[in-house]
XYZ file of C-alpha atoms in Angstrom:
785
model
C 129.430 47.989 202.680
C 125.843 46.723 202.776
C 124.022 45.253 199.781
C 121.739 48.293 199.815
C 124.684 50.707 199.639
C 126.296 48.673 196.833
C 123.115 48.715 194.734
C 122.705 52.440 195.334
C 126.316 53.106 194.261
C 125.965 51.031 191.098
C 122.759 52.888 190.263
C 124.443 56.271 190.601
C 127.329 55.127 188.383
C 124.967 53.844 185.690
C 122.979 57.071 185.849
C 126.168 59.102 185.448
C 127.235 57.048 182.426
C 123.840 57.342 180.774
C 123.796 61.070 181.483
C 127.173 61.491 179.793
C 126.046 59.474 176.813
C 122.901 61.613 176.465
C 124.799 64.878 176.931
C 123.805 67.351 174.202
C 126.537 68.315 171.729
C 128.508 71.527 172.147
C 127.531 74.094 169.531
C 128.971 77.482 168.768
C 130.834 79.806 166.403
C 134.578 80.405 165.987
C 135.640 83.894 164.923
C 138.825 85.897 164.428
C 139.521 87.775 167.670
C 140.572 90.890 165.753
C 138.262 91.084 162.731
C 135.349 89.117 164.282
C 135.087 87.310 160.942
C 133.819 83.682 161.090
C 136.600 81.139 160.535
C 136.150 78.157 158.233
C 137.986 74.853 158.729
C 138.820 75.245 162.440
C 139.429 71.864 164.130
C 137.670 71.284 167.475
C 139.362 68.333 169.203
C 138.103 66.592 172.362
C 139.270 63.317 173.943
C 136.355 61.463 172.406
C 135.157 63.734 169.608
C 136.120 65.857 166.627
C 134.413 68.607 164.601
C 135.239 71.231 161.978
C 133.663 74.646 161.489
C 131.666 75.316 158.319
C 131.690 78.367 156.021
C 129.883 80.383 158.694
C 132.304 79.425 161.452
C 129.715 77.264 163.256
C 130.322 73.786 164.650
C 128.614 70.905 166.459
C 130.929 68.859 168.696
C 129.668 65.599 170.185
C 131.619 64.773 173.333
C 130.938 63.699 176.886
C 133.765 65.904 178.167
C 133.615 69.605 179.039
C 136.909 70.671 177.467
C 138.333 70.694 173.957
C 141.039 72.410 171.905
C 140.446 74.707 168.910
C 143.213 74.574 166.310
C 143.616 76.461 163.036
C 146.615 77.224 160.846
C 147.720 80.824 161.289
C 146.100 81.048 164.739
C 147.209 80.200 168.244
C 145.647 77.011 169.689
C 143.088 77.632 172.411
C 141.741 75.253 175.039
C 138.133 75.848 175.997
C 136.198 74.524 178.995
C 132.405 74.574 179.136
C 131.204 76.171 182.365
C 127.508 76.657 181.528
C 124.588 74.929 179.845
C 125.851 73.207 176.706
C 122.561 73.944 174.974
C 123.576 77.616 174.771
C 125.757 78.346 171.683
C 129.214 79.634 172.554
C 131.439 82.116 170.727
C 135.119 81.225 170.580
C 137.708 83.824 169.516
C 141.068 82.787 168.071
C 144.037 85.138 167.896
C 145.956 85.366 164.631
C 149.702 84.892 164.707
C 150.159 86.764 161.399
C 152.401 89.810 161.679
C 150.614 93.089 160.977
C 151.885 96.594 160.386
C 149.609 99.594 160.916
C 146.519 97.538 160.194
C 147.740 96.471 156.762
C 148.517 92.770 156.575
C 150.728 91.654 153.723
C 149.551 88.268 152.579
C 148.367 86.317 149.573
C 144.958 86.062 148.065
C 143.541 83.997 150.912
C 143.545 84.343 154.641
C 143.545 80.589 155.106
C 146.885 79.111 154.228
C 145.741 75.475 154.414
C 143.198 75.573 151.559
C 143.750 78.776 149.601
C 147.387 79.912 149.744
C 147.930 81.947 146.615
C 150.762 83.366 144.525
C 148.767 86.530 143.839
C 150.371 89.628 145.351
C 147.749 91.438 147.402
C 147.236 93.496 150.520
C 144.419 93.051 153.021
C 143.294 96.321 154.587
C 141.311 95.896 157.782
C 138.745 98.037 159.588
C 141.355 99.381 162.018
C 143.409 100.828 159.173
C 140.337 102.305 157.489
C 139.267 104.018 160.704
C 142.738 105.353 161.476
C 143.435 106.708 157.975
C 140.002 107.843 156.783
C 140.109 110.796 154.379
C 137.564 112.613 152.222
C 137.130 109.704 149.823
C 137.713 105.972 149.872
C 140.722 106.063 147.562
C 142.369 108.904 149.470
C 142.017 106.702 152.554
C 144.000 103.951 150.801
C 146.722 106.275 149.528
C 149.126 105.316 152.312
C 149.472 101.786 150.932
C 152.615 101.280 148.796
C 151.784 101.028 145.103
C 148.347 102.641 145.505
C 147.710 106.269 144.579
C 144.741 108.391 143.617
C 143.681 110.764 140.901
C 141.998 113.446 142.956
C 139.235 115.675 141.634
C 138.399 118.274 144.239
C 137.884 117.494 147.904
C 135.208 114.824 147.698
C 136.154 112.649 144.740
C 139.018 110.488 143.590
C 139.680 107.395 141.532
C 142.133 104.540 142.121
C 145.550 104.167 140.549
C 147.662 101.037 141.074
C 151.296 101.131 140.045
C 150.665 104.100 137.771
C 147.627 102.685 135.950
C 144.108 103.947 136.547
C 140.744 104.674 134.920
C 139.188 101.417 133.636
C 142.430 99.512 134.111
C 141.581 99.086 137.802
C 138.423 97.241 138.810
C 136.599 98.259 141.963
C 134.538 95.333 143.236
C 131.939 95.527 146.005
C 130.126 92.441 147.271
C 131.504 90.444 144.349
C 130.088 92.829 141.724
C 132.253 95.210 139.683
C 131.342 98.828 140.325
C 130.097 100.399 137.087
C 129.522 104.111 136.673
C 131.082 106.746 134.409
C 134.566 106.017 135.787
C 136.226 106.590 132.402
C 136.168 110.378 132.861
C 139.053 112.226 134.496
C 136.598 114.168 136.656
C 134.408 111.188 137.640
C 134.874 109.725 141.120
C 133.615 106.545 142.786
C 130.045 106.467 144.095
C 130.826 104.270 147.116
C 130.195 105.082 150.776
C 133.440 104.328 152.601
C 131.736 104.101 155.992
C 130.696 100.644 157.113
C 133.428 98.878 155.120
C 135.189 96.219 157.204
C 137.925 94.995 154.888
C 139.367 95.676 151.452
C 141.647 93.379 149.488
C 143.904 95.134 146.986
C 145.368 93.009 144.217
C 148.453 94.570 142.664
C 148.999 93.289 139.156
C 146.892 91.748 136.381
C 143.735 90.081 137.692
C 141.716 89.519 134.529
C 141.792 85.762 135.122
C 139.204 85.954 137.908
C 137.701 89.426 137.389
C 137.642 89.860 133.616
C 138.300 92.978 131.536
C 139.165 96.220 133.336
C 141.245 94.349 135.948
C 144.354 94.582 133.813
C 146.230 96.645 136.414
C 144.674 95.400 139.647
C 141.570 95.221 141.787
C 140.190 97.077 144.789
C 138.002 94.323 146.221
C 135.636 95.584 148.938
C 134.799 92.543 151.031
C 131.277 91.834 152.344
C 130.623 93.085 155.873
C 131.221 90.757 158.804
C 128.357 88.470 159.743
C 126.522 89.588 162.914
C 126.676 87.237 165.877
C 123.540 85.163 166.661
C 120.943 86.914 168.838
C 122.729 90.248 168.676
C 122.031 93.891 167.949
C 124.695 96.566 167.581
C 125.478 99.811 165.855
C 127.699 102.834 165.767
C 127.544 106.569 165.132
C 130.402 108.601 163.673
C 130.578 112.398 163.629
C 133.306 114.110 161.602
C 134.461 117.700 161.175
C 137.304 119.207 159.124
C 138.752 122.699 158.952
C 140.103 122.933 155.404
C 136.735 122.712 153.679
C 134.488 123.190 156.737
C 133.271 119.619 156.395
C 130.432 118.389 158.571
C 129.536 114.717 158.295
C 127.915 111.905 160.177
C 127.351 108.230 159.522
C 125.321 105.754 161.528
C 124.870 102.045 161.028
C 123.011 99.235 162.737
C 122.980 95.473 162.426
C 121.126 92.666 164.100
C 120.549 88.949 163.942
C 118.168 86.490 165.519
C 119.235 82.963 164.756
C 119.619 82.598 161.019
C 118.146 85.850 159.677
C 120.111 89.092 159.932
C 120.004 92.675 158.663
C 122.096 95.816 158.558
C 121.573 99.426 157.509
C 123.518 102.671 157.191
C 122.935 106.376 156.532
C 125.738 108.820 155.721
C 125.593 112.568 155.079
C 128.454 114.901 154.152
C 128.360 118.641 153.505
C 131.491 120.632 152.705
C 132.597 124.025 151.438
C 135.286 125.007 148.928
C 138.600 123.523 149.926
C 141.665 125.641 150.473
C 145.000 125.406 148.698
C 148.315 126.927 149.821
C 148.445 129.482 147.021
C 146.741 132.778 146.269
C 146.536 132.459 142.504
C 146.232 129.886 139.711
C 148.008 130.156 136.355
C 145.880 128.378 133.770
C 146.534 128.732 130.029
C 148.660 131.839 130.847
C 145.744 133.498 132.620
C 146.122 134.385 136.289
C 143.119 133.677 138.528
C 143.198 135.190 141.993
C 141.815 133.070 144.834
C 139.907 134.663 147.675
C 141.050 133.424 151.095
C 142.841 130.543 149.308
C 139.473 128.975 148.432
C 139.404 126.878 145.282
C 136.103 128.395 144.256
C 133.096 126.203 143.494
C 134.534 122.936 144.868
C 131.863 122.638 147.568
C 129.368 119.801 147.617
C 127.106 117.514 149.552
C 126.496 113.786 149.624
C 123.683 111.676 151.058
C 124.086 107.892 151.100
C 121.943 105.074 152.398
C 122.148 101.289 152.317
C 120.267 98.309 153.667
C 120.830 94.584 153.494
C 119.213 91.446 154.832
C 120.371 87.869 154.739
C 119.945 84.297 155.840
C 122.642 81.932 157.048
C 122.256 78.191 157.538
C 124.526 75.195 157.815
C 125.015 74.827 154.043
C 123.236 77.881 152.620
C 123.845 81.611 152.908
C 122.354 84.538 151.004
C 122.389 88.327 151.385
C 120.702 91.077 149.388
C 122.271 94.539 149.495
C 120.655 97.804 148.333
C 122.463 101.149 148.311
C 121.923 104.664 147.020
C 124.618 107.335 146.650
C 123.357 110.832 145.910
C 125.961 113.554 145.398
C 126.241 117.075 144.075
C 129.732 118.502 143.619
C 131.008 121.685 142.083
C 133.840 121.812 139.573
C 136.604 124.340 140.065
C 135.132 127.110 137.941
C 138.402 128.062 136.235
C 138.940 124.460 135.120
C 135.839 124.489 132.925
C 137.110 126.659 130.125
C 138.228 130.256 130.091
C 134.714 131.643 129.595
C 134.427 131.925 133.356
C 136.315 135.210 133.032
C 133.149 136.710 131.531
C 130.683 134.962 133.812
C 128.169 136.955 135.816
C 128.275 134.407 138.661
C 129.836 135.699 141.859
C 131.820 132.606 142.803
C 133.237 134.270 145.899
C 129.859 135.213 147.376
C 129.870 132.067 149.511
C 132.258 129.187 149.974
C 129.397 126.724 150.587
C 127.195 127.252 147.539
C 127.511 125.100 144.422
C 127.364 127.222 141.300
C 127.770 126.295 137.657
C 129.607 124.198 136.588
C 128.688 121.215 138.777
C 127.611 117.624 138.488
C 124.898 115.554 140.131
C 125.144 111.796 140.527
C 122.588 109.261 141.711
C 123.913 105.715 141.875
C 121.597 102.849 142.835
C 123.071 99.409 143.413
C 121.310 96.122 144.168
C 123.341 92.957 144.704
C 122.691 89.443 145.915
C 125.358 87.017 147.060
C 124.378 83.373 147.551
C 126.577 80.476 148.676
C 125.555 76.825 148.730
C 127.697 74.068 150.254
C 127.161 70.608 148.676
C 129.603 68.026 149.967
C 132.942 69.080 148.500
C 131.365 71.706 146.210
C 130.942 75.359 147.148
C 128.601 77.110 144.715
C 128.652 80.916 144.667
C 126.304 83.124 142.650
C 126.485 86.925 142.596
C 123.894 89.085 140.881
C 124.036 92.846 140.527
C 122.045 95.704 139.046
C 123.334 99.281 138.935
C 121.738 102.476 137.704
C 124.008 105.492 137.349
C 122.419 108.852 136.554
C 124.934 111.655 136.013
C 124.328 115.255 134.980
C 127.028 117.767 134.132
C 125.693 121.295 134.148
C 127.495 124.442 133.067
C 126.718 127.957 131.904
C 124.995 128.013 128.505
C 127.780 129.724 126.582
C 128.204 129.559 122.764
C 131.302 127.754 121.469
C 132.524 128.029 117.896
C 129.509 127.508 115.616
C 127.325 126.306 118.485
C 124.799 129.015 119.500
C 123.827 129.702 123.090
C 122.355 126.449 124.474
C 118.770 126.489 125.782
C 119.664 125.444 129.326
C 122.555 124.466 131.606
C 122.366 120.691 131.061
C 125.569 120.131 129.143
C 125.775 116.349 129.418
C 123.480 113.643 130.784
C 124.521 110.017 131.142
C 122.119 107.250 132.142
C 123.830 103.894 132.559
C 122.214 100.580 133.495
C 124.396 97.571 134.245
C 123.341 93.967 134.854
C 125.973 91.512 136.099
C 125.981 87.812 136.948
C 128.877 85.802 138.373
C 128.766 82.065 139.049
C 131.525 79.949 140.544
C 131.964 76.364 141.707
C 134.873 75.664 144.053
C 135.611 71.939 144.315
C 137.710 70.663 147.201
C 139.019 67.543 145.485
C 141.040 66.627 148.563
C 142.934 68.345 151.366
C 145.636 69.449 148.916
C 143.799 70.074 145.689
C 141.164 72.751 144.973
C 139.673 73.320 141.548
C 137.294 76.105 140.541
C 135.336 77.048 137.453
C 133.568 80.342 136.961
C 131.478 82.425 134.600
C 131.117 86.229 134.463
C 128.690 88.110 132.276
C 127.715 91.771 132.119
C 125.288 93.862 130.071
C 125.476 97.665 129.922
C 123.212 100.248 128.365
C 124.392 103.848 128.379
C 122.199 106.671 127.045
C 123.185 110.310 126.648
C 121.481 113.694 126.687
C 122.240 117.400 126.939
C 123.610 119.847 124.405
C 127.288 118.943 124.755
C 128.495 115.792 122.984
C 131.593 113.831 123.954
C 130.786 110.099 123.776
C 127.897 108.342 121.983
C 125.169 106.222 123.506
C 126.193 102.570 123.508
C 125.403 99.010 124.556
C 128.116 96.724 125.837
C 127.922 92.989 126.485
C 130.686 90.752 127.790
C 130.920 87.138 128.865
C 133.869 85.148 130.111
C 134.641 81.809 131.679
C 137.664 80.516 133.531
C 139.221 77.385 135.031
C 141.523 77.686 138.013
C 143.503 75.055 139.892
C 145.271 75.318 143.231
C 147.526 72.489 144.381
C 149.460 72.001 147.605
C 152.545 70.152 146.357
C 154.008 70.109 149.866
C 152.967 71.864 153.088
C 155.306 74.725 152.145
C 154.909 74.781 148.358
C 151.661 75.814 146.662
C 151.088 75.907 142.909
C 148.296 77.547 140.920
C 147.335 77.893 137.282
C 144.359 79.189 135.373
C 143.035 80.004 131.920
C 140.223 82.273 130.792
C 138.388 83.174 127.585
C 136.356 86.350 127.115
C 134.110 87.701 124.411
C 132.762 91.228 124.232
C 130.447 93.194 121.960
C 130.055 96.969 121.936
C 127.481 98.776 119.816
C 127.623 102.555 119.519
C 124.709 104.666 118.275
C 124.681 107.489 115.785
C 124.650 111.103 116.977
C 124.186 114.375 115.109
C 124.708 117.928 116.370
C 121.619 119.893 117.322
C 123.044 122.961 115.553
C 124.348 123.574 112.037
C 127.973 124.106 111.075
C 129.179 125.905 107.918
C 131.202 123.820 105.454
C 133.038 124.760 102.236
C 131.782 122.976 99.141
C 133.985 121.845 96.260
C 132.672 124.653 94.054
C 133.679 127.300 96.592
C 130.214 127.862 97.963
C 129.281 127.482 101.623
C 126.517 125.340 103.094
C 125.433 124.525 106.624
C 125.045 120.952 107.825
C 124.252 119.075 111.004
C 127.567 117.379 111.707
C 127.457 113.700 112.498
C 129.587 113.009 115.579
C 129.087 109.236 115.824
C 127.834 106.449 113.603
C 126.066 103.184 114.232
C 128.836 100.653 114.695
C 129.168 97.194 116.150
C 132.529 95.828 117.253
C 133.382 92.555 118.934
C 136.483 91.543 120.838
C 137.775 88.267 122.235
C 140.860 87.184 124.105
C 142.508 84.385 126.034
C 144.227 85.167 129.308
C 145.791 83.096 132.022
C 148.539 82.704 134.523
C 150.680 80.377 136.594
C 152.182 80.962 140.009
C 153.858 79.476 143.027
C 154.058 80.304 146.717
C 156.824 78.946 148.927
C 156.735 79.299 152.703
C 159.777 78.636 154.846
C 159.620 79.457 158.542
C 159.187 83.235 158.708
C 159.668 83.949 154.993
C 157.235 83.726 152.086
C 158.233 83.765 148.433
C 155.760 84.310 145.592
C 156.057 84.293 141.819
C 153.226 84.874 139.365
C 153.337 85.083 135.561
C 150.223 86.079 133.686
C 148.537 87.668 130.708
C 145.578 90.041 131.072
C 143.482 92.028 128.649
C 141.110 94.992 128.463
C 138.438 95.754 125.885
C 138.404 99.305 124.476
C 135.719 101.553 125.919
C 133.143 103.643 124.079
C 134.979 106.921 124.570
C 138.238 105.410 123.252
C 136.435 104.140 120.155
C 133.898 106.855 119.362
C 134.435 110.096 121.276
C 134.251 113.193 119.087
C 133.762 116.385 121.019
C 135.070 119.061 123.326
C 136.100 118.103 126.852
C 135.949 121.466 128.571
C 137.252 120.021 131.831
C 140.518 119.456 129.957
C 140.082 122.308 127.452
C 140.718 120.068 124.448
C 138.985 118.220 121.613
C 138.968 114.414 121.993
C 138.545 111.981 119.114
C 138.158 108.204 119.304
C 139.524 105.471 117.069
C 137.291 102.613 115.872
C 140.324 100.534 114.823
C 141.665 100.054 118.350
C 142.534 96.521 119.451
C 142.060 95.173 122.984
C 144.916 95.899 125.339
C 147.089 92.890 126.171
C 149.357 92.944 129.192
C 152.064 90.442 130.096
C 153.404 90.687 133.621
C 155.711 88.967 136.062
C 155.031 89.621 139.746
C 157.188 88.499 142.631
C 157.088 88.978 146.375
C 159.333 88.194 149.280
C 158.092 88.881 152.787
C 159.702 88.198 156.136
C 158.214 88.653 159.596
C 159.593 87.601 162.954
C 158.871 89.103 166.355
C 159.795 92.802 166.125
C 160.970 92.943 162.514
C 159.219 92.665 159.144
C 160.315 93.231 155.562
C 158.633 93.007 152.169
C 159.678 93.401 148.548
C 157.292 93.258 145.548
C 158.932 93.843 142.133
C 157.161 93.522 138.775
C 157.917 93.607 135.055
C 155.133 94.532 132.640
C 154.758 94.724 128.848
C 151.795 96.063 126.828
C 151.764 95.258 123.138
C 148.968 97.775 122.405
C 148.507 100.265 125.256
C 145.664 102.734 124.587
C 146.224 106.402 125.387
C 145.090 109.874 124.352
C 147.747 111.470 122.152
C 147.935 115.231 121.512
C 148.229 116.090 117.806
C 149.295 119.207 115.925
C 145.740 119.734 114.612
C 143.154 122.115 116.046
C 139.371 122.339 116.036
C 137.920 125.783 116.730
C 141.094 126.887 118.569
C 141.141 123.658 120.628
C 143.984 121.161 120.252
C 142.806 117.758 119.007
C 143.738 114.689 121.057
C 143.319 111.297 119.395
C 143.266 107.827 120.930
C 146.069 105.651 119.670
C 148.048 102.568 120.690
C 151.672 101.820 121.402
C 153.931 99.196 122.895
C 154.800 100.039 126.498
C 157.396 98.555 128.840
C 157.038 99.037 132.590
C 159.106 97.944 135.565
C 158.921 98.818 139.246
C 157.712 97.646 142.592
C 157.336 98.342 146.287
C 159.436 97.719 149.381
C 158.476 98.002 153.046
C 160.175 97.514 156.377
C 158.916 97.661 159.948
C 160.573 97.455 163.345
C 159.256 97.608 166.892
C 161.908 99.807 168.459
C 160.685 99.132 171.959
C 157.433 98.076 173.572
C 155.336 101.106 172.608
C 157.235 102.522 169.636
C 157.045 101.269 166.030
C 158.901 102.514 162.985
C 158.016 101.619 159.409
C 159.131 102.752 155.973
C 158.061 102.014 152.442
C 158.983 102.996 148.904
C 157.381 102.628 145.498
C 158.688 103.219 142.001
C 157.429 102.752 138.452
C 159.370 103.253 135.245
C 157.403 103.290 131.974
C 158.508 103.805 128.390
C 156.652 103.727 125.090
C 158.669 101.558 122.695
C 156.607 102.375 119.593
C 154.073 104.879 118.289
C 154.108 108.682 117.975
C 155.481 109.150 121.500
C 158.186 106.474 121.310
C 160.794 106.977 124.008
C 158.422 108.885 126.323
C 156.666 107.573 129.401
C 152.864 107.283 129.738
C 150.566 109.944 131.281
C 150.192 110.172 135.066
C 153.225 107.990 135.820
C 154.003 108.392 139.551
C 157.504 109.361 140.656
C 159.660 107.634 143.246
C 157.773 107.942 146.546
C 158.870 107.097 150.082
C 156.853 106.977 153.293
C 158.130 106.969 156.868
C 155.787 106.280 159.752
C 156.438 106.589 163.487
C 153.864 105.301 165.964
C 153.889 105.590 169.735
C 151.273 103.739 171.740
C 150.200 103.886 175.356
C 147.625 101.640 176.969
C 146.230 104.259 179.340
C 146.598 107.930 180.169
C 144.064 109.211 182.658
C 140.609 108.265 181.409
C 141.939 107.576 177.894
C 142.920 104.098 176.695
C 144.487 102.551 173.566
C 146.294 105.784 172.721
C 148.260 105.936 169.466
C 150.227 108.891 168.154
C 151.441 108.614 164.554
C 153.596 110.826 162.375
C 153.769 110.128 158.644
C 156.350 111.711 156.366
C 155.680 111.390 152.637
C 158.576 112.217 150.301
C 158.219 112.296 146.522
C 160.985 112.837 144.000
C 160.553 115.153 141.045
C 158.884 113.511 138.078
C 160.990 114.427 135.060
C 159.851 111.494 132.926
C 156.805 113.017 131.218
C 154.892 112.758 127.969
C 154.052 116.086 126.293
C 152.042 118.183 126.968
C 152.639 117.125 130.581
C 155.055 119.265 132.557
C 157.692 118.270 135.062
C 156.401 117.994 138.632
C 158.752 119.057 141.420
C 159.453 116.805 144.365
C 157.940 117.469 147.760
C 157.913 116.516 151.417
C 154.700 116.618 153.404
C 153.997 115.638 157.020
C 150.772 114.243 158.469
C 150.040 113.547 162.135
C 147.254 111.735 163.960
C 146.214 110.966 167.523
C 143.760 108.219 168.421
C 142.323 107.005 171.692
C 139.256 105.830 173.560
C 137.352 107.289 176.492
C 134.460 105.775 178.533
C 132.063 108.652 177.892
C 128.837 106.639 178.039
C 129.999 103.081 178.712
C 133.166 101.437 179.956
C 132.587 98.364 177.814
C 132.034 100.462 174.678
C 134.149 103.611 174.982
C 133.925 106.391 172.444
C 136.683 106.367 169.819
C 138.384 109.706 169.280
C 140.537 110.511 166.262
C 142.389 113.768 165.689
C 144.263 114.160 162.421
C 146.432 116.943 161.043
C 147.207 116.744 157.334
C 149.868 118.847 155.604
C 151.261 120.120 158.872
C 153.274 122.992 157.346
C 150.689 123.963 154.696
C 153.118 122.902 151.981
C 152.398 123.833 148.384
C 153.000 120.711 146.322
C 151.694 118.939 143.240
C 150.817 115.259 143.012
C 151.754 113.980 139.551
C 148.760 111.598 139.525
C 146.277 114.364 140.342
C 143.834 115.622 137.721
C 144.017 119.213 139.010
C 147.811 119.202 138.658
C 147.299 119.731 134.907
C 145.690 123.116 135.532
C 148.242 124.347 138.075
C 146.159 123.551 141.167
C 148.213 122.253 144.130
C 147.040 119.712 146.656
C 144.907 120.773 149.601
C 146.466 122.877 152.334
C 146.584 122.257 156.072
C 143.580 120.391 157.439
C 142.568 119.474 160.982
C 140.013 116.683 161.248
C 138.321 115.297 164.337
C 135.973 112.336 164.427
C 134.043 110.664 167.228
C 132.710 107.123 166.942
C 130.386 105.618 169.533
C 129.357 101.983 169.352
C 126.188 100.703 170.915
């Protein structure tokens, strides 16, 4: 080798070394391959470098090599080799090794076992489940989950019930802010657009520690939408049609992101006719109402929703502002709004698509902002929310008792403004110890109008703070404990009838007065709550135990209602001496998953020392029975069990059961259960999948069999509900109609296959002899772009 060749060779070697040293770092984002959610705490390991992803899943790896390994607990390791310009950010997808069943993953409060393993019993519901099981309302979509049921009100509304408890005992949280409307009423649904939701976390059991009052029975926590990928634009359009109520609906959403700024928007419209029930007549208060063509007259409605959000994401800072508007008009089943409908001049059978009196209109505006700031080992989170709920209940101006004919149809008007602020600091003390402190405060102002009085206008203020500690004692044993203090103030305003009522004087004479229905009152409540728990993981089995106390402040209608509720055909009266509800509960869970088999068991024991409920009395007001709010000690026990097995490659079988036993141990109804207690319910699901059939791919055929026992444990004036068996079927698949890379998703669903007449014990309409909806065929098409 010549001197010239040697010098040239040394020069090339030095150049190569310098080039490697000056090689730009590898940058990118790590996401979940299934949910596309950014993953925090992923380790990127190269021969000469190491990096960890931040809260947004992004990383910066300095290495002179082209290959590295991504590792994260709960996910399969993946080796990655750079084959292009390292200046271009890469997207790395990791596959979860968690066992899933029908899109519902049983797991603790966190999805990251390393830092946040929790003893809280919860269920994570993903986008796949929501798409496959979508019904007329969000809560009806979640009804398949063990322990979750709904109180249905017509075809377009429903409210959540968890383990037999509903109304304001279940908090619905969206983007970190508790949803606040008029959810106390039996006929009031949730004003939330279920389209565009990616994931929901359902907490079963008391959750007041982190969420405050109204979470005494559980939480439906709607998670923020997935973060769009950098330099991306995407969207989807869904078209839906149903036969039972002639529903026509569509929803379209878009999202985009440049580098750090992103946006998303959605529009949804639904229009439906009266829904059909498998009976030809309704027996209400011993009056027989004939139904034309099985239509439950005046249950039609329409809904127009829109939302928009924009946000910014950086290395240590992320913020998003969300604005939504839900605008709905729904009819009430005419015969459920008092017996005066017998004399009405309205032809309710003229059309099954019109909305006659009685009906309600709701406009719900929501503005939220979620901000996260990462400062060393501190994660600061601030959520702000404003909600305006405008609700009108309109009915025929008919005189009642001493009330003359009202001047118009506006029976009740509610205008509610809610301001909420949540602040939390999560401190990662070390790899095994996480401490958090939080503050929640909420201010409500609710005004009333119309000629029909039921609850007074009121202001409500609450503030609470908590401390929570999570400790990894060993890699398989996690401990948690927390304490919380809350203070609340509710001020009700005086109200006097707009008409005069005759009253007997002591001397035998008669005078007319304007009755006072509510007085100016100011009540304050305070309470400590807390809990301790443990989670133990051993190979394929997880054990959880959680012991806690929760509370709930009385609501305005429980304290100060004094009027006729024509939807229930009764007179309701509040009680200003009510104490806050206190609930003591023990929750446990055992789950096992290995290869083709999974099993879960979630028992609970619950005790209320002052449960609030509406008790029927022997007194009457103008021929209407008076119901008064009272309190009693209540003992509850129950739980859920589930099992799943992959019979062979393309065939899965799963089964679940849920049961709640409740008994009042004091009060006027001692020995009875509590209202709307669900019976023993079992669910069997059979799913057959095929990767391809002709032009169709990802084909899934599912048959669900729901079996409910008779509910004989009732509290008067409830009546026994017979047991039932109902079958639902669905077929899903994809076809490359416009694009092979983004095929259209097709879903065909058949509910109540045999048009079975049955009554759900947790349904509002069950009280007036209205069965659940009859056979329904639904087809939806979703095209992504």
